XYZ file of C-alpha atoms in Angstrom:
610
model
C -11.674 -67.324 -51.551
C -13.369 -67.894 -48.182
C -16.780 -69.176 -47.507
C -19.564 -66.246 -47.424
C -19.615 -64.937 -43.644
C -22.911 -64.248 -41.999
C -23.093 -60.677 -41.082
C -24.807 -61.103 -37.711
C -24.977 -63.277 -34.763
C -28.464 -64.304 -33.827
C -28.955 -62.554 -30.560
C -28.846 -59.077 -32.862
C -31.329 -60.611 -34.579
C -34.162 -58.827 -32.695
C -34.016 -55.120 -32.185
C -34.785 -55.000 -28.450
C -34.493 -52.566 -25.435
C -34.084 -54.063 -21.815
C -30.696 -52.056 -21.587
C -31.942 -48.360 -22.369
C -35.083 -49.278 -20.142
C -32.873 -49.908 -17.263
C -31.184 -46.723 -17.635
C -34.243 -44.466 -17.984
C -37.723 -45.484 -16.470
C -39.085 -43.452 -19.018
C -37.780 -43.148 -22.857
C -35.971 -40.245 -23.822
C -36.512 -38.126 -27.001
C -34.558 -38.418 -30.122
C -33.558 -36.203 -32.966
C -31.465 -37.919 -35.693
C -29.997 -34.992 -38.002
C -28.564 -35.996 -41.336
C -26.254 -33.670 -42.815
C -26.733 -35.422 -46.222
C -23.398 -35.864 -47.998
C -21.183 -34.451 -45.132
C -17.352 -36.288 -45.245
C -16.272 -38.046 -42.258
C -12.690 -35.751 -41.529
C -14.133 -32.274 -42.980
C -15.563 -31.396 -39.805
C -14.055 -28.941 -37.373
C -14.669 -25.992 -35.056
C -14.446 -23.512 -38.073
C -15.853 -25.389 -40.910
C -19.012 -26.715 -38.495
C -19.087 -25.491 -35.362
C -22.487 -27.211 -34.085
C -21.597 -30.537 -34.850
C -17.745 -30.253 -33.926
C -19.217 -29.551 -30.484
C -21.643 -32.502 -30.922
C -19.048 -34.953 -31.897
C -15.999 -33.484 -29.114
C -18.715 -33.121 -25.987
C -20.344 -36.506 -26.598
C -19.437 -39.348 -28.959
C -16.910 -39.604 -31.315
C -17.915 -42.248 -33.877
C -14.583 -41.750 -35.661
C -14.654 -45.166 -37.548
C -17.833 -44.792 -39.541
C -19.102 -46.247 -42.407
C -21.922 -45.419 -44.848
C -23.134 -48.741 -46.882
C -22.191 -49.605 -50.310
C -23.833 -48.597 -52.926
C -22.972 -45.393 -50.656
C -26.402 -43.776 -51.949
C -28.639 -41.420 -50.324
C -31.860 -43.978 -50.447
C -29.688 -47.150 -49.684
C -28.598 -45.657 -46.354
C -31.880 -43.799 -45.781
C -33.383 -47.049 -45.675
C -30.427 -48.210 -43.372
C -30.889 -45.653 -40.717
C -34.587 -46.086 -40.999
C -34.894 -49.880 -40.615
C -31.928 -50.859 -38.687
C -31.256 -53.182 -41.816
C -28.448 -53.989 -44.570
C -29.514 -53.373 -48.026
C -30.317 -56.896 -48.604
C -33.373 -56.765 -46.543
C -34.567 -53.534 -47.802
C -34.430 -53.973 -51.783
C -32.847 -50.050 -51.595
C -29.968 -51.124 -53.276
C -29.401 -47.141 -54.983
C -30.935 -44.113 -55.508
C -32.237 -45.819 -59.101
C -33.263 -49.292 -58.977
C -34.888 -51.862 -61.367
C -38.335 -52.828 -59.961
C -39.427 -55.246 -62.736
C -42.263 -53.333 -63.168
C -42.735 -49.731 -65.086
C -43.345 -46.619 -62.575
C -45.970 -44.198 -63.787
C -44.754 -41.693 -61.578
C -41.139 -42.144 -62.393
C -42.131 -41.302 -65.927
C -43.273 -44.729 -66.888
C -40.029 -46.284 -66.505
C -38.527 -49.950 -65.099
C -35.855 -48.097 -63.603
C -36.903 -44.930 -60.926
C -35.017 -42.803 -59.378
C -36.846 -43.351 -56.124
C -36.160 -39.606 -54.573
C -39.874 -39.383 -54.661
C -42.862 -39.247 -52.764
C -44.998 -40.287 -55.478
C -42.414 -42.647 -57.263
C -42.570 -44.284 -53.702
C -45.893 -44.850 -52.932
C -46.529 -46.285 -56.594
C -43.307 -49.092 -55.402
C -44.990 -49.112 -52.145
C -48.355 -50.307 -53.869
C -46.595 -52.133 -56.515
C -44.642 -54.693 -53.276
C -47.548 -55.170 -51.128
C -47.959 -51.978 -49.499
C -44.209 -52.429 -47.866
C -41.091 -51.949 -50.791
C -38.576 -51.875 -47.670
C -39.954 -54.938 -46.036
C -38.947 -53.814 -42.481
C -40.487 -51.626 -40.090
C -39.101 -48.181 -39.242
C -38.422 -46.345 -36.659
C -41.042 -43.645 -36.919
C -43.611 -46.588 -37.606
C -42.545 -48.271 -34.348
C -42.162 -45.198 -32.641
C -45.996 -43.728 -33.292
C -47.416 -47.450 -32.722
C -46.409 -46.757 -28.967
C -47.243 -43.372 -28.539
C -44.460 -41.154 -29.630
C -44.900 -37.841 -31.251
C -43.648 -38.563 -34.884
C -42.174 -36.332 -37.566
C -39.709 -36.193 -40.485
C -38.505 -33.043 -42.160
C -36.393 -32.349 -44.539
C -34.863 -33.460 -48.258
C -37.376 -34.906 -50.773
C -37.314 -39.070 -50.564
C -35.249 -40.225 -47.500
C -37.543 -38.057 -45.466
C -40.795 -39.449 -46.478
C -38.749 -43.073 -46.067
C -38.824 -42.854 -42.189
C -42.512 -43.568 -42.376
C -43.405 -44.122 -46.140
C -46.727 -46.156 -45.256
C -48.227 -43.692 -42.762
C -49.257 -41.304 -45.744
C -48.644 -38.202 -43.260
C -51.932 -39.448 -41.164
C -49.956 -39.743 -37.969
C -46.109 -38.741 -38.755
C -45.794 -35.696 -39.609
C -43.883 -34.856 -43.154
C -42.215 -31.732 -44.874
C -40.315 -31.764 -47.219
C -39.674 -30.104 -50.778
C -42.785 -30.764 -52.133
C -45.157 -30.429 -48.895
C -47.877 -28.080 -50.462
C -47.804 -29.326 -53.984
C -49.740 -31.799 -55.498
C -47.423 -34.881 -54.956
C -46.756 -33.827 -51.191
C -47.497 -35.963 -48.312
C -50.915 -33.950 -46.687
C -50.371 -31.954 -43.348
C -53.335 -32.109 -40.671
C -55.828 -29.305 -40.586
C -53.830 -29.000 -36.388
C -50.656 -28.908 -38.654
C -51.678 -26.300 -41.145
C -53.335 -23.773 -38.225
C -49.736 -24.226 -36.168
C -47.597 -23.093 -39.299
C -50.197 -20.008 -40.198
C -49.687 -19.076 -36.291
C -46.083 -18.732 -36.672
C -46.286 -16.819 -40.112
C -44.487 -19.844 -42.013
C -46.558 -20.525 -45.759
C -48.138 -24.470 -46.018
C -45.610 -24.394 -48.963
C -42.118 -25.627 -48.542
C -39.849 -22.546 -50.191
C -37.712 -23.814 -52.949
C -34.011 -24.575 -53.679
C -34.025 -21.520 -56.172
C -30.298 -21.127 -57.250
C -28.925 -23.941 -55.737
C -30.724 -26.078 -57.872
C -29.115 -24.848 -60.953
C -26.463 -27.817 -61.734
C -24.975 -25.978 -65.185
C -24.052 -27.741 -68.319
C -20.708 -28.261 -69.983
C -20.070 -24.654 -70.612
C -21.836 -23.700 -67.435
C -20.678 -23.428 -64.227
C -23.371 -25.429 -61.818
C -24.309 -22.681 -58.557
C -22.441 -20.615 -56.441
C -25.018 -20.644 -53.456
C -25.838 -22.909 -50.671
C -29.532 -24.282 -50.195
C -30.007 -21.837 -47.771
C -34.080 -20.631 -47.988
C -35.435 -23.949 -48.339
C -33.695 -25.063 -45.237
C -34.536 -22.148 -43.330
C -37.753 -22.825 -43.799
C -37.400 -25.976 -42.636
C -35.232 -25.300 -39.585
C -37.985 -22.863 -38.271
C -40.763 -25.662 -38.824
C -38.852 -27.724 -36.413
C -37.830 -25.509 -34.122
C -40.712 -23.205 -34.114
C -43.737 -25.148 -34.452
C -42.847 -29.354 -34.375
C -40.787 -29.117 -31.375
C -43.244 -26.821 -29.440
C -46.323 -29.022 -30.469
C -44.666 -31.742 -29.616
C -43.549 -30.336 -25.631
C -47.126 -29.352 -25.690
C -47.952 -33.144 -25.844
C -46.193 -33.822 -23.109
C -45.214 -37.323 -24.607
C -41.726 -38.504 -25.807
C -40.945 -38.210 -29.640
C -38.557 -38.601 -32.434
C -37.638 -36.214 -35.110
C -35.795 -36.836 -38.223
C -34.132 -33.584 -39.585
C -32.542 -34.588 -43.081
C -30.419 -31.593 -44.152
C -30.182 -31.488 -48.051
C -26.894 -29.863 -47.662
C -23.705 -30.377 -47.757
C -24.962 -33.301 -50.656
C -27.102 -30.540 -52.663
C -24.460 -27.823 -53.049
C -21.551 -30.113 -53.074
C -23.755 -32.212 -56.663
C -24.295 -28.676 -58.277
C -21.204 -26.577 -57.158
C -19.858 -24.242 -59.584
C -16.562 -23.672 -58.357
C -14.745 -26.191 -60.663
C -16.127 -26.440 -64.197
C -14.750 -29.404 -65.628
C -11.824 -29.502 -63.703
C -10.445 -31.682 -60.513
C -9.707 -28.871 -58.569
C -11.103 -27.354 -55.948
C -13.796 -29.738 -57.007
C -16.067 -30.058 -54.225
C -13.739 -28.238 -51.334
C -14.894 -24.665 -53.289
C -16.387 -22.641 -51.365
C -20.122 -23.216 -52.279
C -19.437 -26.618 -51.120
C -18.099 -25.616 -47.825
C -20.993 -22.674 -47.421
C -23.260 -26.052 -47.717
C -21.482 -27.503 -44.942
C -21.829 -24.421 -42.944
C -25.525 -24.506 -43.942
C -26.517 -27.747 -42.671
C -24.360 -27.108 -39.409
C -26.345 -23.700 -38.678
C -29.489 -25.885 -38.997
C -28.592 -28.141 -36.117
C -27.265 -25.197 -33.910
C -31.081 -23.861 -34.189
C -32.211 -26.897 -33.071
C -30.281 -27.445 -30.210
C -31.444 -23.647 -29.530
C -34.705 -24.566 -29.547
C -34.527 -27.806 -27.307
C -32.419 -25.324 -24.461
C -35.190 -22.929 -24.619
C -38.200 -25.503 -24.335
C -36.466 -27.251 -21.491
C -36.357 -30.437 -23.595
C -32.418 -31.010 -24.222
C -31.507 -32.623 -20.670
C -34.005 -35.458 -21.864
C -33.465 -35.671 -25.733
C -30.708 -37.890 -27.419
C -28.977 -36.622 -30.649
C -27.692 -38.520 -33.139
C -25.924 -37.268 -36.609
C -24.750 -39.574 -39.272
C -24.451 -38.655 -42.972
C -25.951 -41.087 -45.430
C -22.315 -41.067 -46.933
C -19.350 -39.023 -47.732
C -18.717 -37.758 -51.253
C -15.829 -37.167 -54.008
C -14.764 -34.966 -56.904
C -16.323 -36.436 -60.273
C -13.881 -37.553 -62.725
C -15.069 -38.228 -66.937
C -11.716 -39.368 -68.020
C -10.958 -42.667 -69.585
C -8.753 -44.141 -72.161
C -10.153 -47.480 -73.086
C -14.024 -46.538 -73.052
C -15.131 -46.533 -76.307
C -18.043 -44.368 -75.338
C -15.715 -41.727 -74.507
C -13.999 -41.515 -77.994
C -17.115 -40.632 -79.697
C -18.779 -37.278 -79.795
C -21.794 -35.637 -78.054
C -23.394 -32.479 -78.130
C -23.623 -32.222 -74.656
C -19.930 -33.562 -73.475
C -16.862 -32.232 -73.578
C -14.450 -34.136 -76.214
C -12.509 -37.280 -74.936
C -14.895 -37.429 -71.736
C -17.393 -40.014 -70.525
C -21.256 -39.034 -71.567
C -23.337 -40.007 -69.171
C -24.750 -43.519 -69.616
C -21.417 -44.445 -70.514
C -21.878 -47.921 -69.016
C -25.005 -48.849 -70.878
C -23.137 -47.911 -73.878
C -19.976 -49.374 -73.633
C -21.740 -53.127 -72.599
C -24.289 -52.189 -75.408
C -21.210 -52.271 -77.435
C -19.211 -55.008 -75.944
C -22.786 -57.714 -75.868
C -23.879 -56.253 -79.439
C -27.004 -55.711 -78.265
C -29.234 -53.006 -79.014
C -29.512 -50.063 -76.692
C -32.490 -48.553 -75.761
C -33.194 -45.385 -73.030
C -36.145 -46.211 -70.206
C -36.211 -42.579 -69.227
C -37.518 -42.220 -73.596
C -40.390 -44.691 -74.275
C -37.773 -47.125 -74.871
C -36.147 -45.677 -77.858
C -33.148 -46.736 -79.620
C -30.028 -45.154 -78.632
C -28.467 -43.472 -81.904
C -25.006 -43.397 -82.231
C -23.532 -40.024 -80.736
C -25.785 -40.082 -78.407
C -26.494 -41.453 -74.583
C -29.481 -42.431 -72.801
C -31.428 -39.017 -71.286
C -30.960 -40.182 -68.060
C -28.171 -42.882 -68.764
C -29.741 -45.649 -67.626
C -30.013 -48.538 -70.503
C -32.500 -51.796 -71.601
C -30.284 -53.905 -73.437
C -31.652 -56.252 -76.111
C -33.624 -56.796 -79.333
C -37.291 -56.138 -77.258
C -37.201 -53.588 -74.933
C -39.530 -54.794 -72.928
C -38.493 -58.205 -72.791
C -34.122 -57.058 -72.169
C -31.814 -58.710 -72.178
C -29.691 -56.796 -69.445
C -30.316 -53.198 -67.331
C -28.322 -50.528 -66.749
C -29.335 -48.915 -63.667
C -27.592 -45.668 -62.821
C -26.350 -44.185 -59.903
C -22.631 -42.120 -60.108
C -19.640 -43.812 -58.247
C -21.307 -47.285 -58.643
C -24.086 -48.883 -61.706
C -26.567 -51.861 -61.102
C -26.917 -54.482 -63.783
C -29.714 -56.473 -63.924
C -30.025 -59.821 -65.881
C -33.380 -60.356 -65.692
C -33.017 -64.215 -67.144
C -30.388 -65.287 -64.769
C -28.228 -66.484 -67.868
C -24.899 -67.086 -66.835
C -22.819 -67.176 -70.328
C -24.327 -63.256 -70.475
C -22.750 -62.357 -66.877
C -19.940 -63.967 -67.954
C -19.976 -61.896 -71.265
C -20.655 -58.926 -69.041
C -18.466 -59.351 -66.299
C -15.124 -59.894 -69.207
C -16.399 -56.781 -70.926
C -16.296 -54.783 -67.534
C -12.736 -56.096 -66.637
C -11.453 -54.241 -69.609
C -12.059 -51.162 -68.989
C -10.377 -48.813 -67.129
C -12.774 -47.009 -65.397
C -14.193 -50.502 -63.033
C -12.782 -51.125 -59.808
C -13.968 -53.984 -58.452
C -17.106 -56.096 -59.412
C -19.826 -57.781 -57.176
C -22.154 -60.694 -58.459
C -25.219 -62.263 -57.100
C -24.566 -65.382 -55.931
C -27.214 -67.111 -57.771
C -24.518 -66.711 -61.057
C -22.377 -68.269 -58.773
C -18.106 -67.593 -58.728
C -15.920 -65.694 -61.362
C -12.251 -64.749 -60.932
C -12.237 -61.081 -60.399
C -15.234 -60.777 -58.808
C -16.663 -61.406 -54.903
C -20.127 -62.367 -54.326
C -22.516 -59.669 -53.651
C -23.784 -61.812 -49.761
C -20.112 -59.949 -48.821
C -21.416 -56.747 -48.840
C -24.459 -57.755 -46.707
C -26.692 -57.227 -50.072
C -28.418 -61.034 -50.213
C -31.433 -60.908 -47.668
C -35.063 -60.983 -48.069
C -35.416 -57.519 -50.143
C -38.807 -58.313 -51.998
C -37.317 -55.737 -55.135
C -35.108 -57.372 -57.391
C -31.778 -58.171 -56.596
C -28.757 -56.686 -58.725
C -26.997 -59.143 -60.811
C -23.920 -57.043 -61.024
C -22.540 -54.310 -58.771
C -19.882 -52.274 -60.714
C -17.667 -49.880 -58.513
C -15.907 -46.783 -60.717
C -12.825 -46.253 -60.098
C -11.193 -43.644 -57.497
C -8.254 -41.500 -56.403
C -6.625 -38.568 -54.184
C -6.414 -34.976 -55.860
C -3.801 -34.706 -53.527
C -4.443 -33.498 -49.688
C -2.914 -34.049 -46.488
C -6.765 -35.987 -45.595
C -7.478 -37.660 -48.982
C -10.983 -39.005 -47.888
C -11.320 -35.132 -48.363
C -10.239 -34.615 -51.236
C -11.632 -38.163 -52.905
C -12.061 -38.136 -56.905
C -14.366 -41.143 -58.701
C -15.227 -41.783 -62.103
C -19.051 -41.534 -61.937
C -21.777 -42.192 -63.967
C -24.153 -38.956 -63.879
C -25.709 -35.758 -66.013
C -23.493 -33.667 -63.589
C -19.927 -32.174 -64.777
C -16.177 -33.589 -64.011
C -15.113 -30.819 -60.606
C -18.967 -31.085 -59.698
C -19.636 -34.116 -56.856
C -20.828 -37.439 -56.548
C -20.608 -40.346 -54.491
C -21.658 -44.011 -54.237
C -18.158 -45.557 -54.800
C -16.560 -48.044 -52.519
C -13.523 -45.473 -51.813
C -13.347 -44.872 -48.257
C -13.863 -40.983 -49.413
C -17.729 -41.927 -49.685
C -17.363 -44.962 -47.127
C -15.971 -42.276 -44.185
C -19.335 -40.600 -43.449
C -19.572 -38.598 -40.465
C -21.507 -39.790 -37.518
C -21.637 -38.285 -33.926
C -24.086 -38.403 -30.872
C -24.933 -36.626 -27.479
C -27.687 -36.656 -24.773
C -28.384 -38.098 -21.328
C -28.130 -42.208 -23.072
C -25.103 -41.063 -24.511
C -21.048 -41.089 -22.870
C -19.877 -37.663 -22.680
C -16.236 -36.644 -24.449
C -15.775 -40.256 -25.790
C -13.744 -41.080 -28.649
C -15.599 -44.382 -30.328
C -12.788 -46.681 -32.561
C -15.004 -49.368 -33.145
C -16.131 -49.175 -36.399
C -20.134 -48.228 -36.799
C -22.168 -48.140 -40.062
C -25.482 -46.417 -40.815
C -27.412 -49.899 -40.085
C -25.974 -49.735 -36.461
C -27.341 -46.374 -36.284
C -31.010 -47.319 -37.032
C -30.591 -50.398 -34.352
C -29.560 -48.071 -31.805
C -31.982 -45.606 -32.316
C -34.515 -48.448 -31.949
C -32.671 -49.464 -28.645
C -32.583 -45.917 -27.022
C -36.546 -45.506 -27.656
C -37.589 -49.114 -26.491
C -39.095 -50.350 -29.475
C -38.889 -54.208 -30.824
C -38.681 -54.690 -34.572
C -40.348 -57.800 -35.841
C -37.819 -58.132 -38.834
C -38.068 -60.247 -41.654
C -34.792 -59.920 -42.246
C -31.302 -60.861 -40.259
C -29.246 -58.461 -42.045
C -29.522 -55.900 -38.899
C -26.953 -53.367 -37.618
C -25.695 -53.860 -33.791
C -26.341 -51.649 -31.207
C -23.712 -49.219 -30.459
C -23.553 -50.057 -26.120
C -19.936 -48.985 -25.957
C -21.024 -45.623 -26.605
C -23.357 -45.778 -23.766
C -22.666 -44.978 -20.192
C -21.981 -48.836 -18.256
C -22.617 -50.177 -21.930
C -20.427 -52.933 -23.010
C -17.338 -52.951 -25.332
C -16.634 -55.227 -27.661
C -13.442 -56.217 -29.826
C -13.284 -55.149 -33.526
C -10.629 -57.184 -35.659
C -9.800 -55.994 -39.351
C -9.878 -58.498 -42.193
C -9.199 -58.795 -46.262
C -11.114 -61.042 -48.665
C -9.167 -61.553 -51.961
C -11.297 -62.671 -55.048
C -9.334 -65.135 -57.311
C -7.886 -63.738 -60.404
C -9.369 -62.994 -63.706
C -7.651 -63.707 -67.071
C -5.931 -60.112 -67.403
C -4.747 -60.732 -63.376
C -7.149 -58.054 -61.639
C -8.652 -59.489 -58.298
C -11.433 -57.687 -56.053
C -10.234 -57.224 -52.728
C -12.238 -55.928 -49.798
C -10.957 -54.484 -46.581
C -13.544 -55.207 -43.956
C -13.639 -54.546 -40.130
C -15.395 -57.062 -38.091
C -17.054 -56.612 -34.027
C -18.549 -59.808 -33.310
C -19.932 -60.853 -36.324
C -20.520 -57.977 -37.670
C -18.971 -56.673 -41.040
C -18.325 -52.925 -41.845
C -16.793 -52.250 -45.076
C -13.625 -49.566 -45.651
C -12.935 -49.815 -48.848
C -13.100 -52.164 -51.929
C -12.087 -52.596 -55.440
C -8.544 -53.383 -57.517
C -5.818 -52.640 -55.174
C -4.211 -49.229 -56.815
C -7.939 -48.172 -58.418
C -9.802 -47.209 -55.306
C -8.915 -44.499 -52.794
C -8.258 -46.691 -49.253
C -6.956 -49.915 -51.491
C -3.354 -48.920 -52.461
C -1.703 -52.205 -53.921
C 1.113 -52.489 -51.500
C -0.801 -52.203 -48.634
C -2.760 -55.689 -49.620
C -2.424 -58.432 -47.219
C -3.640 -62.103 -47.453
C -7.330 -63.162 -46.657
C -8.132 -62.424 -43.009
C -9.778 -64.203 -40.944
């Protein structure tokens, strides 16, 4: 295997501006819409008209790529900071901090979808978890109207140290107890337009079922409403009022919300998430952006505002099969017999290490046999407080933390995880240093100067085509989750969650421009930073490049494609990785064992590329 390759060249290093000064004397306006969970191909004239439009007027990004651990939080923090996941410490949507979270529910491992569970790892790391500035905190700190609206957690992300003082924040829990505080200004300009100071709630399409019932049937259409006419109705108006430039984040909790809870496919693979409450969700989010784009036309503000869309990452059918977990051959109340529980990682290492298994998300309680973790994430060891080994769980991918750095235990772990059928492709910190069958996690762009703990092991599930003439469309991933087998997840490395969908349009942008060059969700933060004129001073060198080819007299560079080829364990599985490369830049298709991950077929595999 070949030497670790530094992501970036150092003249990225710096986020700076000279080229989108030179094209406008003043800086434009920005809205960056994230259709949360939206696939890469799914989009078309009839299944999302707005953003069809978008992406076949102005730029075609047509070679995206979300990050991996292809989370919601991991690439919020991506499109926020400009930065790789190694700089930002948001390595999932549930992370060990080291520490327990009060607001999490007094746990070591929070699901960080939180406002509260944020600011308490916000205090916790110095005042700064993600270790970078934003956008929206660069933005306001030279004059910009600020504001981020939209699902609960990435939103508050774009300017998580602002506490709502000067960026302004809705999102599901604006109004309650744990929401971010509105201004008194703020308050009187929803009241004016008859909207409530109370963000309206997901109501059916929260309902994600059990086993024996079906998850819901609508779209998350209310709560987005509401949020759609704060935007258009009272943030963009106040801000045109201002008469100053500004940047608005608009993070649409569906397609990701209805395609998670769908009830269209109760433990089976099909329709899985292409039901139709999945594609009403799509429909959803797209309606959202076509009243925003209203709303710009009619306040005269659309000649001078940039657009940019980019899902956090695309998703895939959730699978529970296996036939060599042992976690799956034992009973449950609350699983279906001969499927995965949830937690079944935790349980099946808990097995493998003999170690006891206790549940964070319970006061630390032993795991009984017949039964998983509440919210399957695991402490491994003989004190719970002192373990051994952490399960942190996500869906498509887990985090393992070894919280001693012992090497004989990753060892132990990594040989238990190469036996089962369910793991496609493992990444390890390279502190552990090498193991055949594994690639180092600084491959993935995941070493930097993140200030929460880093991962030990990255596990990617394994994942497949139900069978489609687009199969990123029809993805299907073994995934660790409370949610059903025919509901949806994501966070694998198949290029079904990989292939997000990212477009752009405005007076900064090329007009009916197809875009090969391959772009991630880091790149997408840079640019936004280039467009407005704002210099990051990063800590970290882990930074996405700045999408010029996409910009009118911008240049274009030369992409290559490239595999790296782990050596090969004891039973003869390798982890392979199919990366593109512009510059020095890596953006990641798909990775795993060759025949195990959807984008990795074995006899497509070619030798290490340079």
């Amino acid at each position: 295997m070949r030497h670790t390759i530094v992501l970036l060249s150092a003249g990225l290093i710096t986020l700076t501006a000279s080229a989108a000064t030179a094209q406008n004397a003043s800086p434009r306006n920005l809205i960056l819409f994230v259709p949360d969970g939206l696939r890469g191909r799914i989009v078309t004239p009839q299944t999302a008209p707005a953003m069809a439009e978008v992406r076949d007027k102005g730029v075609n990004f047509k070679n995206s790529h979300s990050l991996f651990p292809t989370f919601t939080m991991a690439n919020g923090s991506a499109m926020a900071s400009g930065h790789y996941l190694g700089d930002t410490g948001t390595f999932s949507n549930t992370i060990y901090t080291g520490y327990s979270s009060v607001p999490a529910g007094d746990t070591v491992v929070p699901f960080i979808e939180n406002d509260a569970v944020l600011g308490d790892v916000d205090e916790h790391f110095n005042g700064d978890y993600l270790n970078e500035e934003t956008i929206l905190k660069m933005a306001r700190a030279q004059g910009f109207s600020t504001a981020a609206i939209g699902k609960l957690g990435p939103t508050y992300l774009f300017d998580h140290t602002d506490g709502g003082k000067n960026t302004i924040v809705i999102d599901d829990s604006t109004g309650g107890k744990n929401g971010v505080p509105l201004s008194d200004d703020m308050k009187d300009a929803l009241t004016k337009a008859g909207l409530p100071l109370v963000t309206t709630p997901r109501g059916e399409n929260s309902k994600a079922g059990d086993a024996k019932t079906p998850g819901t049937t609508a779209a998350n259409v209310a709560q987005q409403a509401y949020m759609a006419d704060v935007a258009s109705k009272v943030v963009l108006p106040m801000f045109k009022a201002r008469n100053k430039p500004f940047v608005l984040v608009f993070w649409s909790r569906d397609p990701d919300g209805s395609q998670h809870n769908t009830g269209d496919s109760l433990n089976t693979i099909t329709p899985g998430i292409n039901g139709p409450t999945s594609m009403a969700g799509i429909k959803n989010a797209d309606n959202n952006l076509a009243q925003l784009r209203k709303a710009l036309d009619e306040l005269g503000l659309a000649a001078s505002t940039n657009i940019i869309i980019s899902s956090d990452h695309g998703f895939s059918t959730i699978s529970k099969e296996s036939k060599t977990s042992p976690s799956a051959k034992m009973s449950y109340d609350d699983t279906p017999k001969d499927f995965l529980p949830m937690g079944f990682l935790a349980i099946d290492l808990a097995k493998a290490l003999n170690l006891p298994l206790h549940d964070p998300n319970n006061k630390n309680a032993p795991v009984a046999d017949n039964a998983h973790p509440k919210a399957g994430n695991g402490v491994l060891g003989k004190d719970p407080t002192k373990p051994d080994l952490v399960v942190a769980t996500n869906g498509g991918s887990d985090l393992i933390y070894i919280p001693s750095k012992e090497r004989k235990l990753a060892a132990r772990t990594i040989k238990a995880l190469l036996e089962q059928d369910y793991v496609s492709g493992i990444f390890v910190d390279d502190e552990f240093g090498n193991f055949p069958g594994t690639l180092p996690m600084s491959r993935l762009g995941l070493k930097g100067k993140a200030v929460t703990p880093h991962p030990s092991i990255v596990v990617n599930f394994r994942s497949w085509s139900s069978g489609c003439d687009e199969p990123t469309n029809c993805s299907v991933q073994v995934a660790d989750t409370v949610l059903r087998q025919g509901q949806g997840m994501h966070g694998s490395f198949s290029r079904g969650d990989t292939l997000n969908f990212t477009a752009a349009i405005g007076p900064d942008f090329k007009s009916g421009y197809v875009d090969p060059l391959p772009v991630s969700n880091a790149d997408v933060g840079a640019t936004a930073a280039k467009l407005l004129g704002l210099t990051q001073n990063a800590k970290g060198k882990l930074i996405g490049r700045v999408v010029t080819e996409a910009m009118p007299n911008g240049a274009t560079p030369i992409a290559h494609a490239g595999t790296v080829t782990s050596k090969p364990s004891a039973n003869g599985l390798r982890t392979v990785l199919n990366f593109q490369r512009v510059g020095s830049q890596r953006y990641f298709d798909a990775a795993g064992f060759p025949g195990r991950t959807l984008g990795l077929e074995a006899e497509k595999q070619k030798t290490a590329g340079k």
